[in-house]
Amino acid sequence: MDQSGMHGDRRLPSTDAPSLAERIRSEMESFTPSEKRAAHLLLSHYPFAGLDTVAEFASRAGISAPSVLRFVTRLGFSGFPDFQKHLREELEAQLLSPLAKASPSDKGQGAPALASFAEAVIGNLRATVENIAPAEFEAVVTLLSDPRRHIHFTGGRFTGALARYAESHFRIVRSHVDFIEGQPALWRDRMVEIGRRDVIVAFDIRRYQEDVTALCETASRQGATVVLLTDPWLSPIARVARHVLPAHIVAPSNWDSSAGLLLLTEALVASVTKRLWDTAKPRMEAVERLRNERS
Amino acid sequence: MDQSGMHGDRRLPSTDAPSLAERIRSEMESFTPSEKRAAHLLLSHYPFAGLDTVAEFASRAGISAPSVLRFVTRLGFSGFPDFQKHLREELEAQLLSPLAKASPSDKGQGAPALASFAEAVIGNLRATVENIAPAEFEAVVTLLSDPRRHIHFTGGRFTGALARYAESHFRIVRSHVDFIEGQPALWRDRMVEIGRRDVIVAFDIRRYQEDVTALCETASRQGATVVLLTDPWLSPIARVARHVLPAHIVAPSNWDSSAGLLLLTEALVASVTKRLWDTAKPRMEAVERLRNERS
DNA sequence: CAGGTTCTGAAATTTCTGATACAGCTTTTG
DNA sequence: CAAAAGCTGTATCAGAAATTTCAGAACCTG
């Protein structure tokens, strides 16, 4: 349902100005380590990082002033003021042509493996958001914000990492949070204490894993509430799940992309944190304190 | 160089920007003749005219340098640098706003919670791709595609999950892949066999974790090649890293978003899989066969 | 592991910019 | 029209910023 030629039309006019940023990117590999640090700082806050003084720039990049000077000299400028002048002019030109803002990254040949992959992932995220009912999302937030519930995260061989990611955040925001390994041998005995007050949040995408399904079915049978994050074709777990949040996962790769699942996870973490802020804040501070003590 | 209290806030001129330009327009009447000339120049090339030197500005406005100084003083700035700083910040805020502008529906907070979060994440992904040199990315792909190398993934308390995610994929594509827990006690003894042929892929974002840094430094000292996936502020690991891939992580949440890191990870997996396809395909089939047997 | 090369930062040096004092000019006002 | 007040520019200075130097450190390379 998406595009043939990767969002084909984009007016190439802008300026055929190679844009300093682009040049830096393409020459990145030829830079020395400290030049790379300078380059990264500049690109990450382009072009504002370069408008400060040499000293400021150097300190923010974590290198010395002379290294900064060498960096701009290497880029072909006669000195730092010359470099800044170029940045200002480029910025002015760019601001005057509103449309030029779009990424000029499609100039290269078929090389942008990363860029085209990113576009596909972004498409997935958009599609994911569109296909989820806000009410469903909110219902899950409410469920996970209930302090009386016990939350268990689990997932398959790839999605297990996402479950861990979720668990590592929720653990800090609230209590009664844990991670369950997918292998039956590891959770069978824990099932005795799973009941009505428990919530299982399962991650499962195609090549659905039988053991995760089994876990959810067992938990459901004992009265637990199951939340499922899956792909649009729905894991069999959907049959026992109270809430289902599907994410688009197809990418130009031999593998599926979990970015949509991560998006949902992070959005849930953000919303629950906000909802529980009164209790979450002291908790987070306490965790922080404990971490610092240990050093 | 970081922040107090959970980094929730990022300082920027933010909302109610009266914009210096507006104020100048409204006070124009009260200016002296030469101040008016300065004001007109500034407004006609706002704000770039103000980013030059005093002398340049004075000359372009057809007045003397001291008049320019008096002008900015009258506007309430402590000096010319102060004035320029304000212009830069205003400009930066304005240029960055297009992203915030994306979600015009901030009225309630029911539905848009997910949607606006998604927009922010998408912005991060775009910015991440923009700031990575294709050559750098390709270099990492090449490194990870070398069958003679041994690849170790590691990460911090949150990013560790991403390292696991990476490991679970690479493990299938190629051999000599593993995951290292961040705690020093768990890796100290493994370090004896880390050497020149090893590659450490570390995930580390702000609230950089000392144990992960220590691991990378130790590995680096023993000749291993370090690849770092981090945020734009660069983990201290960057010091010893051969390759650095920074991802934007700021989201409308109390937490940082790892979506950019996941994007990079998946893109690396996709590229390496393609590059090693001849050997990866049989491997993947074999893995599949083994999994099916077990049932 | 030595010898050579490259890279890097501390400190000295130079350049240049922003700031100020003061005198001349213009405008205002009685 | 004269005196006062207000502007403005020239000349100068102080200080900050960029640049260069140089020695030590890191990194190759044979």
XYZ file of C-alpha atoms (C1' of nucleotides) in Angstrom:
650
model
C 0.000 0.000 0.000
C 2.819 2.344 -0.185
C 4.860 3.709 -2.920
C 6.517 2.494 -6.033
C 9.402 4.811 -6.580
C 9.994 5.864 -3.016
C 8.134 9.150 -2.878
C 9.455 9.951 -6.282
C 8.875 13.607 -6.912
C 10.955 16.114 -5.133
C 11.942 19.252 -6.846
C 15.630 19.115 -7.079
C 16.021 22.843 -7.518
C 17.033 23.981 -4.119
C 20.518 25.050 -4.756
C 22.918 22.794 -6.419
C 24.969 23.975 -3.529
C 26.603 20.859 -2.170
C 25.735 22.126 1.269
C 28.599 21.989 3.622
C 26.761 19.409 5.683
C 26.661 17.005 2.806
C 30.284 17.468 2.032
C 31.181 16.783 5.625
C 29.131 13.630 5.590
C 30.789 12.353 2.465
C 34.267 13.144 3.682
C 33.622 11.884 7.167
C 35.727 8.809 6.786
C 38.796 10.741 5.877
C 38.716 12.766 9.077
C 40.938 12.214 12.057
C 39.197 11.177 15.287
C 38.954 14.657 16.714
C 37.865 16.043 13.398
C 35.077 13.491 13.459
C 33.967 14.728 16.820
C 33.832 18.237 15.509
C 31.923 17.039 12.467
C 29.410 15.146 14.544
C 28.744 18.094 16.781
C 28.292 20.379 13.835
C 25.985 18.008 12.003
C 23.901 17.264 15.043
C 23.181 20.928 15.635
C 23.654 22.142 12.126
C 24.561 24.861 11.592
C 24.141 26.601 14.907
C 26.909 24.816 16.692
C 29.295 26.497 14.293
C 28.130 30.005 15.001
C 29.595 30.194 18.451
C 33.195 30.952 19.220
C 35.991 28.537 18.563
C 36.457 27.958 22.256
C 32.783 27.188 22.788
C 32.669 24.880 19.825
C 35.784 23.084 20.947
C 34.495 22.583 24.437
C 31.149 21.292 23.276
C 32.837 18.861 20.932
C 35.233 17.775 23.629
C 38.347 18.711 21.688
C 40.821 21.559 21.717
C 40.586 24.845 19.907
C 43.443 24.106 17.524
C 41.691 20.920 16.447
C 38.649 22.952 15.546
C 40.785 25.298 13.521
C 42.402 22.413 11.708
C 38.965 21.043 11.004
C 37.677 24.168 9.313
C 40.940 24.674 7.485
C 40.693 21.172 6.137
C 37.220 21.961 4.880
C 38.813 24.602 2.728
C 38.123 27.755 4.669
C 40.749 30.351 5.272
C 39.882 30.565 8.933
C 37.129 30.357 11.459
C 35.484 33.671 10.538
C 35.413 32.553 6.917
C 33.787 29.304 7.993
C 31.152 31.134 10.012
C 30.422 33.451 7.163
C 29.734 30.479 4.944
C 27.378 28.974 7.503
C 25.452 32.200 7.817
C 25.119 32.589 4.091
C 23.996 29.031 3.649
C 21.489 29.423 6.432
C 20.126 32.607 4.969
C 19.776 31.062 1.520
C 18.039 28.061 2.974
C 15.644 30.112 5.019
C 14.685 32.205 2.060
C 13.599 29.181 0.067
C 11.108 27.442 2.326
C 10.847 24.300 0.267
C 14.524 23.698 0.116
C 14.299 22.323 3.585
C 13.582 18.803 2.478
C 16.412 16.375 2.567
C 18.628 16.519 -0.460
C 19.795 13.038 0.308
C 18.326 11.473 -2.795
C 21.053 12.762 -4.991
C 23.331 9.813 -4.594
C 22.730 6.693 -6.592
C 21.154 3.612 -5.127
C 23.569 3.816 -2.248
C 21.414 5.278 0.548
C 20.712 1.889 2.020
C 20.132 3.589 5.324
C 17.984 6.381 3.935
C 15.610 4.161 2.017
C 15.358 1.770 4.909
C 14.477 4.699 7.139
C 11.762 5.826 4.768
C 10.190 2.394 4.877
C 10.326 2.344 8.656
C 8.779 5.784 8.845
C 5.989 4.553 6.605
C 5.449 1.689 9.004
C 5.217 4.026 11.957
C 2.643 6.204 10.255
C 0.586 3.210 9.231
C 0.818 1.790 12.709
C -0.480 4.924 14.334
C -3.313 5.242 11.874
C -4.540 1.751 12.450
C -4.741 1.921 16.172
C -7.895 3.156 17.830
C -7.024 5.873 20.328
C -9.495 4.326 22.730
C -7.680 1.025 22.590
C -4.374 2.699 23.262
C -5.827 4.646 26.143
C -7.375 1.533 27.586
C -3.976 -0.108 27.687
C -2.476 2.957 29.334
C -5.159 2.821 31.986
C -4.579 -0.851 32.546
C -0.833 -0.430 32.934
C -1.326 2.552 35.217
C -3.272 0.566 37.763
C -0.908 0.167 40.697
C -2.759 -2.853 42.032
C -2.030 -4.856 38.898
C 1.064 -6.942 38.451
C 2.615 -6.551 35.022
C 4.572 -9.243 33.229
C 6.342 -8.705 29.935
C 7.246 -11.471 27.551
C 8.151 -12.006 23.923
C 9.636 -14.319 21.317
C 13.206 -14.800 20.232
C 13.463 -11.383 18.589
C 10.682 -9.517 20.294
C 11.887 -10.665 23.686
C 14.346 -7.802 23.575
C 11.450 -5.372 23.239
C 9.771 -6.946 26.235
C 12.958 -6.401 28.191
C 13.116 -2.837 26.999
C 9.578 -2.252 28.197
C 10.265 -3.961 31.473
C 13.406 -1.930 32.156
C 11.379 1.273 31.935
C 8.185 0.234 33.662
C 10.191 -1.240 36.483
C 11.358 2.230 37.360
C 8.000 3.904 36.992
C 5.956 1.502 39.076
C 6.151 -1.610 41.175
C 5.136 -5.195 40.446
C 6.818 -5.373 37.087
C 8.801 -8.261 35.711
C 10.009 -10.078 32.660
C 9.158 -13.673 31.834
C 11.409 -15.762 29.636
C 9.562 -17.402 26.781
C 10.716 -20.950 27.391
C 7.987 -22.999 29.079
C 10.410 -24.627 31.460
C 11.201 -21.221 32.851
C 7.679 -20.004 33.484
C 5.681 -23.118 34.200
C 6.219 -22.915 37.909
C 5.608 -19.205 38.084
C 2.149 -19.707 36.687
C 0.724 -20.848 39.938
C 0.684 -17.348 41.245
C -0.705 -15.703 38.098
C -4.322 -14.692 38.526
C -6.966 -12.059 37.988
C -4.842 -9.189 39.161
C -2.066 -9.961 36.656
C -1.477 -8.417 33.259
C 0.601 -10.143 30.598
C 2.016 -7.866 27.928
C 3.151 -10.108 25.082
C 5.199 -9.178 22.020
C 4.744 -11.599 19.167
C 5.174 -11.145 15.437
C 5.083 -13.624 12.586
C 6.849 -16.860 12.896
C 4.670 -16.739 15.967
C 6.224 -18.665 18.725
C 4.274 -21.502 20.242
C 5.730 -21.159 23.672
C 4.677 -17.533 23.979
C 1.202 -18.448 22.823
C 1.065 -21.229 25.359
C 2.151 -18.871 28.105
C -0.585 -16.394 27.281
C -3.235 -19.053 26.995
C -2.335 -20.478 30.341
C -2.284 -17.068 31.970
C -5.574 -16.149 30.380
C -7.166 -19.353 31.611
C -6.164 -18.389 35.109
C -7.869 -15.043 34.788
C -5.008 -12.791 33.800
C -5.553 -9.942 31.356
C -3.526 -10.254 28.169
C -2.279 -7.302 26.115
C -0.790 -8.185 22.763
C 1.593 -6.195 20.584
C 1.807 -7.944 17.249
C 1.815 -7.505 13.480
C -1.219 -6.751 11.323
C -1.812 -10.463 10.726
C -2.283 -10.984 14.420
C -0.554 -13.600 16.449
C -2.792 -16.460 17.610
C -2.505 -14.878 21.025
C -5.105 -12.390 19.795
C -7.753 -14.973 20.593
C -7.137 -14.689 24.300
C -6.021 -11.058 24.375
C -8.142 -8.339 25.889
C -6.304 -5.624 23.966
C -4.430 -5.880 20.681
C -2.077 -3.259 19.279
C -0.887 -4.176 15.783
C 2.198 -2.610 14.208
C 3.382 -2.666 10.611
C 6.604 -4.549 10.247
C 7.463 -4.986 6.573
C 10.790 -3.510 5.588
C 13.181 -3.787 2.651
C 15.113 -6.477 4.439
C 15.110 -10.173 4.975
C 13.877 -9.402 8.429
C 10.830 -7.708 9.796
C 11.171 -4.335 11.464
C 10.171 -3.943 15.089
C 10.257 -0.168 15.017
C 6.469 0.071 15.190
C 6.418 -2.123 18.256
C 9.089 -0.019 19.859
C 7.105 3.099 19.067
C 4.062 1.685 20.797
C 6.159 0.593 23.730
C 7.737 3.974 24.188
C 4.431 5.750 23.784
C 2.962 3.523 26.470
C 5.876 4.198 28.762
C 5.528 7.936 28.201
C 1.787 7.954 28.825
C 1.893 5.763 31.883
C 4.741 7.766 33.334
C 2.733 10.911 32.901
C -0.387 9.368 34.343
C 1.437 8.040 37.390
C 3.681 11.045 37.734
C 2.870 11.734 41.357
C 4.116 8.363 42.439
C 6.539 7.801 39.585
C 8.587 10.906 40.255
C 9.679 9.976 43.779
C 10.306 6.459 42.582
C 12.510 7.615 39.763
C 14.407 9.905 42.084
C 14.907 7.084 44.544
C 16.235 4.835 41.823
C 18.576 7.547 40.748
C 19.821 7.994 44.258
C 20.511 4.315 44.646
C 22.414 4.208 41.402
C 24.619 7.075 42.433
C 25.348 5.639 45.819
C 26.788 2.555 44.295
C 29.663 4.436 42.775
C 27.594 18.422 30.863
C 24.220 17.091 31.382
C 21.144 17.869 33.279
C 19.557 17.710 36.621
C 16.343 15.926 37.353
C 15.823 13.361 34.601
C 16.559 15.664 31.713
C 12.891 16.301 31.064
C 13.386 19.831 29.930
C 15.475 21.229 27.180
C 15.913 24.887 27.369
C 14.800 26.903 24.446
C 13.266 30.305 23.902
C 10.086 28.326 23.513
C 6.565 29.519 23.135
C 5.728 33.123 23.795
C 8.467 34.503 21.584
C 7.719 38.195 21.180
C 10.373 38.094 18.514
C 12.846 40.870 18.688
C 11.744 41.984 15.240
C 8.289 42.778 16.468
C 9.560 44.799 19.329
C 11.816 46.804 17.084
C 8.926 47.582 14.782
C 6.772 48.804 17.603
C 9.513 50.961 19.056
C 10.680 52.289 15.750
C 9.164 55.702 16.415
C 11.270 56.310 19.446
C 14.565 55.673 17.709
C 17.051 58.323 16.725
C 17.827 58.684 13.017
C 20.874 56.481 13.020
C 19.150 53.950 15.207
C 16.414 53.821 12.625
C 18.914 53.084 9.923
C 20.250 50.224 12.007
C 16.738 48.968 12.681
C 15.807 49.047 9.028
C 18.845 47.137 7.986
C 18.239 44.535 10.633
C 14.592 44.113 9.750
C 15.232 43.951 6.044
C 17.676 41.088 6.437
C 16.384 39.699 9.679
C 18.153 38.332 11.517
C 21.230 37.692 9.437
C 22.364 41.265 9.235
C 22.872 41.138 12.956
C 25.135 38.147 12.874
C 28.035 39.942 11.286
C 30.533 42.050 13.135
C 29.736 45.465 14.497
C 31.885 47.102 11.890
C 30.202 45.242 9.045
C 26.775 46.008 10.371
C 27.632 49.672 10.832
C 29.020 49.977 7.376
C 26.037 48.273 5.752
C 23.698 50.523 7.669
C 25.743 53.565 6.801
C 26.412 54.563 10.362
C 29.296 54.295 12.778
C 30.145 51.428 15.029
C 29.367 53.233 18.270
C 25.885 53.995 16.964
C 25.329 50.304 16.457
C 26.453 49.636 19.976
C 24.116 52.269 21.326
C 21.330 50.698 19.314
C 21.686 47.248 20.802
C 22.192 48.661 24.264
C 18.955 50.536 23.920
C 17.217 47.306 23.015
C 18.188 46.058 26.403
C 21.176 43.878 25.614
C 24.308 44.051 27.656
C 26.481 44.202 24.577
C 26.834 43.127 20.998
C 27.651 39.482 21.758
C 24.582 39.297 23.951
C 22.508 40.667 21.111
C 23.899 38.127 18.665
C 23.316 35.304 21.062
C 19.676 36.245 21.268
C 19.368 36.327 17.492
C 20.899 32.903 17.145
C 18.658 31.362 19.735
C 15.593 32.886 18.198
C 16.629 31.623 14.813
C 17.350 28.157 16.049
C 14.026 27.930 17.832
C 12.231 29.072 14.739
C 14.025 26.631 12.511
C 13.373 23.751 14.805
C 9.710 24.457 15.247
C 8.478 22.845 12.015
C 8.610 19.559 13.853
C 6.588 20.759 16.788
C 4.219 22.304 14.334
C 3.452 18.897 12.888
C 0.796 18.066 15.439
C -1.729 20.891 15.392
C -4.155 18.907 17.475
C -2.880 19.439 20.975
C -6.295 20.292 22.272
C -7.187 17.256 24.253
C -4.633 14.631 25.090
C -6.575 11.494 24.391
C -5.836 10.472 20.855
C -2.884 12.683 20.022
C -0.761 11.129 22.727
C 0.253 8.361 20.372
C 0.116 10.432 17.203
C 2.232 13.299 18.429
C 4.686 10.939 20.003
C 4.968 9.199 16.666
C 5.622 12.473 14.883
C 8.432 13.267 17.246
C 9.939 9.827 16.757
C 9.687 10.176 13.004
C 11.477 13.487 13.269
C 14.201 11.747 15.207
C 14.584 9.074 12.594
C 14.900 11.618 9.815
C 17.425 13.638 11.766
C 19.362 10.523 12.576
C 19.661 9.496 8.956
C 20.634 12.995 7.931
C 23.484 13.118 10.338
C 25.114 9.882 9.465
C 27.655 9.734 6.717
C 26.814 6.911 4.324
C 30.476 6.045 4.249
C 30.538 5.622 8.007
C 27.505 3.384 7.882
C 28.993 1.332 5.083
C 32.228 1.000 6.962
C 30.375 -0.529 9.885
C 28.520 -2.882 7.551
C 31.804 -4.021 6.112
C 33.269 -4.540 9.543
C 30.299 -6.608 10.713
C 30.328 -8.594 7.502
C 33.837 -9.851 8.028
C 33.431 -13.514 8.925
C 36.817 -13.646 10.608
C 35.790 -11.078 13.181
C 34.119 -11.949 16.437
C 31.245 -9.634 17.272
C 30.171 -8.754 20.790
C 27.128 -6.640 21.592
C 26.656 -4.741 24.794
C 24.637 -1.875 26.232
C 23.401 -0.067 29.314
C 20.373 -0.678 31.452
C 17.914 0.417 28.770
C 19.962 0.040 25.652
C 21.025 -3.429 26.677
C 17.746 -4.631 25.215
C 18.755 -3.206 21.857
C 22.058 -4.987 22.062
C 20.157 -8.203 22.662
C 17.923 -7.446 19.736
C 20.941 -6.962 17.511
C 22.577 -10.084 18.811
C 19.509 -12.244 18.240
C 19.547 -11.320 14.567
C 23.241 -11.362 13.852
C 23.546 -14.679 15.607
C 21.483 -16.193 12.853
C 23.172 -14.464 9.981
C 26.738 -15.264 10.928
C 28.897 -17.012 13.462
C 31.006 -15.685 16.323
C 28.315 -13.439 17.729
C 27.475 -12.935 21.360
C 26.061 -10.625 23.973
C 28.019 -9.264 26.907
C 26.285 -8.182 30.090
C 27.292 -4.706 31.177
C 28.269 -5.565 34.735
C 32.044 -5.731 35.092
C 31.899 -8.871 37.200
C 30.314 -10.666 34.282
C 32.785 -9.703 31.619
C 36.069 -9.286 33.433
C 37.113 -12.845 32.861
C 35.954 -12.932 29.286
C 38.279 -10.087 28.458
C 41.312 -12.304 28.360
C 40.267 -13.621 25.007
C 39.329 -10.283 23.487
C 41.865 -9.055 20.990
C 42.481 -7.535 17.606
C 40.040 -9.727 15.796
C 37.151 -8.745 18.052
C 34.551 -6.091 17.460
C 32.553 -4.550 20.294
C 29.268 -2.969 19.290
C 28.176 -0.802 22.205
C 24.859 0.958 22.732
C 25.085 3.867 25.121
C 22.972 6.967 25.469
C 22.970 9.732 28.032
C 23.190 8.861 31.625
C 26.128 7.085 30.120
C 26.961 4.042 32.078
C 30.421 3.744 33.537
C 30.568 0.001 33.359
C 29.872 -0.017 29.652
C 32.516 2.625 29.129
C 34.964 0.600 31.158
C 34.219 -2.473 29.102
C 34.885 -0.661 25.847
C 38.031 0.949 27.121
C 39.395 -2.342 28.280
C 38.502 -4.011 25.014
C 39.992 -1.172 23.036
C 43.181 -1.346 25.007
C 43.469 -4.977 24.045
C 43.177 -4.100 20.405
C 39.498 -4.697 19.769
C 37.604 -2.456 17.375
C 34.784 -0.522 19.014
C 31.620 0.547 17.222
C 29.399 2.922 19.154
C 25.709 3.674 18.758
C 24.924 6.681 20.896
C 23.108 10.002 21.059
C 24.256 13.230 19.440
C 26.083 14.235 22.591
C 28.322 11.242 22.223
C 28.989 8.819 25.004
C 32.504 8.971 26.426
C 33.012 5.707 24.629
C 33.441 7.804 21.505
C 36.972 8.378 22.678
C 37.933 4.822 21.976
C 35.460 4.048 19.228
C 36.545 3.488 15.672
C 33.079 4.182 14.333
C 30.330 6.302 15.866
C 26.695 6.304 14.761
C 24.707 8.948 16.623
C 20.907 8.848 16.809
C 18.518 11.541 17.920
C 16.661 10.535 21.028
C 14.651 13.446 22.368
C 10.937 12.716 22.621
C 7.948 14.301 24.349
C 8.387 12.000 27.285
C 10.303 11.770 30.507
C 12.357 9.156 28.751
C 14.558 9.202 25.730
C 13.476 7.360 22.621
C 15.637 4.561 21.275
C 13.829 4.358 17.963
C 16.748 5.877 16.110
C 19.097 3.312 17.575
C 16.726 0.544 16.591
C 16.540 1.938 13.096
C 20.310 1.851 12.785
C 20.409 -1.619 14.212
C 17.846 -2.962 11.799
C 19.457 -1.224 8.877
C 22.776 -2.804 9.813
C 21.157 -6.207 10.100
C 19.526 -5.780 6.703
C 22.720 -4.655 4.998
C 24.939 -7.284 6.533
C 22.421 -9.995 5.722
C 22.413 -8.905 2.130
C 26.153 -8.690 1.947
C 26.644 -12.139 3.449
C 23.682 -13.651 1.670
C 25.570 -16.549 0.153
C 26.558 -17.863 3.529
C 23.674 -16.412 5.497
C 20.955 -18.141 3.497
C 22.044 -21.705 4.251
C 22.631 -20.712 7.850
C 19.163 -19.297 8.219
C 17.655 -22.394 6.645
C 19.588 -24.590 8.986
C 18.414 -22.638 11.987
C 14.875 -22.933 10.768
C 15.204 -26.650 10.358
C 16.513 -27.062 13.863
C 13.672 -25.082 15.314
C 11.091 -27.176 13.548
C 12.644 -30.417 14.584
C 12.225 -29.595 18.192
C 8.477 -29.608 17.961
C 59.819 -3.377 19.028
C 62.277 0.674 16.995
C 61.757 4.582 13.777
C 58.934 7.518 11.519
C 54.598 9.694 10.808
C 50.479 11.676 12.198
C 47.629 13.618 15.506
C 46.649 16.462 19.483
C 46.474 20.055 23.081
C 48.905 23.699 26.171
C 50.654 27.901 25.831
C 52.467 31.930 23.491
C 51.350 35.192 19.889
C 48.873 37.994 16.866
C 44.824 39.879 15.068
C 40.703 41.895 15.386
C 36.494 43.237 17.542
C 33.659 45.409 20.727
C 33.644 49.161 23.812
C 34.589 54.106 25.461
C 35.900 59.002 25.723
C 35.526 63.079 23.741
C 34.801 66.693 20.450
C 32.053 68.441 16.585
C 27.768 68.831 14.514
C 22.742 69.158 14.404
C 18.476 70.081 16.291
C 15.559 72.073 19.534
C 13.779 75.727 22.296
C 13.185 80.018 24.775
C 19.198 84.044 17.233
C 21.752 82.073 20.987
C 22.241 78.535 24.330
C 21.327 73.983 25.660
C 20.466 69.392 24.764
C 20.963 65.595 22.072
C 23.231 62.842 18.331
C 26.949 61.219 15.888
C 31.553 60.023 14.368
C 36.794 59.804 15.066
C 40.328 58.066 17.580
C 41.789 55.018 20.932
C 41.958 51.274 24.174
C 41.203 46.924 26.507
C 40.236 42.568 26.085
C 38.802 38.597 23.811
C 39.201 35.643 20.029
C 41.605 33.318 16.444
C 45.885 31.573 15.055
C 50.576 29.628 15.299
C 54.158 27.181 17.593
C 55.930 23.341 19.588
C 56.472 19.344 22.258
C 54.421 15.269 23.730
C 51.315 11.314 22.666
C 49.306 7.993 19.739
C 49.526 5.348 15.839
C 51.461 2.934 12.062
C 54.789 0.301 9.585
C 58.444 -2.337 8.515
